[in-house]
mmCIF file of C-alpha atoms in Angstrom:
data_model
loop_
_atom_site.group_PDB
_atom_site.id
_atom_site.type_symbol
_atom_site.label_atom_id
_atom_site.label_comp_id
_atom_site.label_asym_id
_atom_site.label_seq_id
_atom_site.Cartn_x
_atom_site.Cartn_y
_atom_site.Cartn_z
ATOM 1 C CA MET A 1 110.457 107.117 107.495
ATOM 2 C CA LEU A 2 108.162 105.100 105.233
ATOM 3 C CA GLN A 3 105.917 108.198 104.843
ATOM 4 C CA THR A 4 109.104 110.502 104.521
ATOM 5 C CA LEU A 5 109.902 108.144 101.822
ATOM 6 C CA GLU A 6 107.081 107.000 100.651
ATOM 7 C CA TRP A 7 108.163 103.045 100.611
ATOM 8 C CA LYS A 8 105.517 100.666 100.568
ATOM 9 C CA THR A 9 105.128 98.317 104.447
ATOM 10 C CA LEU A 10 107.122 95.793 104.452
ATOM 11 C CA GLN A 11 103.908 93.946 104.478
ATOM 12 C CA TYR A 12 102.387 95.790 101.546
ATOM 13 C CA ARG A 13 105.229 94.516 99.620
ATOM 14 C CA ARG A 14 106.048 90.882 100.138
ATOM 15 C CA SER A 15 102.646 90.644 99.309
ATOM 16 C CA TYR A 16 102.360 92.485 96.753
ATOM 17 C CA ASN A 17 105.474 90.475 95.529
ATOM 18 C CA TYR A 18 104.061 86.991 95.996
ATOM 19 C CA LEU A 19 101.193 87.997 94.400
ATOM 20 C CA VAL A 20 103.667 88.851 90.572
ATOM 21 C CA MET A 21 104.691 85.175 91.409
ATOM 22 C CA SER A 22 101.544 83.504 91.849
ATOM 23 C CA TYR A 23 100.283 84.973 88.764
ATOM 24 C CA LYS A 24 104.007 84.500 86.942
ATOM 25 C CA LEU A 25 103.036 80.176 87.846
ATOM 26 C CA ARG A 26 99.256 80.760 86.882
ATOM 27 C CA VAL A 27 100.746 81.606 83.441
ATOM 28 C CA GLN A 28 103.758 79.374 83.426
ATOM 29 C CA THR A 29 106.833 82.506 83.296
ATOM 30 C CA VAL A 30 108.137 80.934 85.811
ATOM 31 C CA ALA A 31 109.540 77.160 85.302
ATOM 32 C CA VAL A 32 108.748 75.627 89.075
ATOM 33 C CA ASP A 33 106.598 72.576 88.820
ATOM 34 C CA GLN A 34 102.736 73.154 90.198
ATOM 35 C CA TYR A 35 101.974 68.902 90.701
ATOM 36 C CA HIS A 36 100.565 70.186 94.159
ATOM 37 C CA LEU A 37 99.213 73.404 92.656
ATOM 38 C CA ILE A 38 94.944 72.025 92.845
ATOM 39 C CA PRO A 39 93.097 74.161 91.170
ATOM 40 C CA THR A 40 89.538 74.748 91.608
ATOM 41 C CA THR A 41 87.296 76.810 90.820
ATOM 42 C CA ASN A 42 86.762 80.727 89.631
ATOM 43 C CA MET A 43 91.432 80.928 89.505
ATOM 44 C CA ASN A 44 90.870 79.446 93.105
ATOM 45 C CA TYR A 45 93.564 77.074 94.484
ATOM 46 C CA LEU A 46 93.555 75.047 97.482
ATOM 47 C CA ILE A 47 95.627 76.033 100.754
ATOM 48 C CA PRO A 48 98.212 73.240 101.674
ATOM 49 C CA GLN A 49 96.873 72.017 105.218
ATOM 50 C CA SER A 50 98.996 72.575 107.676
ATOM 51 C CA HIS A 51 99.774 71.559 111.139
ATOM 52 C CA THR A 52 102.295 74.241 112.558
ATOM 53 C CA GLN A 53 102.618 78.711 111.454
ATOM 54 C CA TYR A 54 106.267 78.630 110.315
ATOM 55 C CA HIS A 55 104.467 76.102 107.560
ATOM 56 C CA SER A 56 101.087 77.860 106.891
ATOM 57 C CA ASN A 57 103.377 81.768 107.242
ATOM 58 C CA SER A 58 105.695 79.525 103.733
ATOM 59 C CA CYS A 59 106.532 80.110 100.985
ATOM 60 C CA PHE A 60 103.698 77.517 99.291
ATOM 61 C CA PRO A 61 100.657 78.527 101.901
ATOM 62 C CA ARG A 62 99.980 82.363 102.776
ATOM 63 C CA PRO A 63 100.161 83.456 98.492
ATOM 64 C CA ILE A 64 98.039 80.898 97.625
ATOM 65 C CA ARG A 65 95.644 82.585 100.664
ATOM 66 C CA LEU A 66 96.625 85.706 98.700
ATOM 67 C CA TRP A 67 95.658 84.672 95.466
ATOM 68 C CA ASN A 68 92.150 83.305 96.493
ATOM 69 C CA THR A 69 91.238 86.012 97.923
ATOM 70 C CA LEU A 70 91.846 88.455 94.958
ATOM 71 C CA PRO A 71 89.086 90.141 92.600
ATOM 72 C CA ILE A 72 88.735 87.873 89.605
ATOM 73 C CA TYR A 73 88.467 90.147 87.492
ATOM 74 C CA VAL A 74 92.204 91.073 88.396
ATOM 75 C CA LYS A 75 92.710 87.510 88.940
ATOM 76 C CA SER A 76 92.117 86.977 84.357
ATOM 77 C CA SER A 77 94.188 90.073 83.627
ATOM 78 C CA PRO A 78 95.653 89.285 79.868
ATOM 79 C CA SER A 79 98.962 90.314 81.019
ATOM 80 C CA LEU A 80 101.706 90.712 83.482
ATOM 81 C CA ASP A 81 102.008 94.427 83.125
ATOM 82 C CA ILE A 82 98.208 94.516 83.074
ATOM 83 C CA PHE A 83 97.994 92.537 86.549
ATOM 84 C CA THR A 84 100.504 94.313 88.316
ATOM 85 C CA GLU A 85 98.501 97.628 87.205
ATOM 86 C CA ARG A 86 95.016 96.273 88.648
ATOM 87 C CA LEU A 87 96.560 94.542 91.606
ATOM 88 C CA ALA A 88 97.794 98.672 93.254
ATOM 89 C CA VAL A 89 94.740 99.140 93.571
ATOM 90 C CA VAL A 90 93.261 96.206 95.123
ATOM 91 C CA ASN A 91 93.948 96.853 98.721
ATOM 92 C CA MET A 92 95.313 93.777 99.914
#
C-alpha cells in the first residue's frame, strides 16, 4: 500500500521530522531551552547517557544520534529549505 500511495515509511518520516526539528533548534527558530545540548566539533552534539532503552529512543537522544550521522554539508545548510532539499537526498 505504501508503494501504491508513494508514501515513505513511518520510520523514515519520523527520522525526517526529528532532523527538521533538530535543524530548527540549531538555528534557534524554535523557542526551546537548549541548556542540556552540549555542542562538540563538526556541529555534533553529545548524546545524553541513557540507562534504559525507552529513554535512548525518546525525543532527545534519538534525534541527536540521527543529527550526528548527517554529513557536514547538510548540517551547515543556510536555510530550512536548503536543509530539507539536502536531507531528501541523504540516505537515512
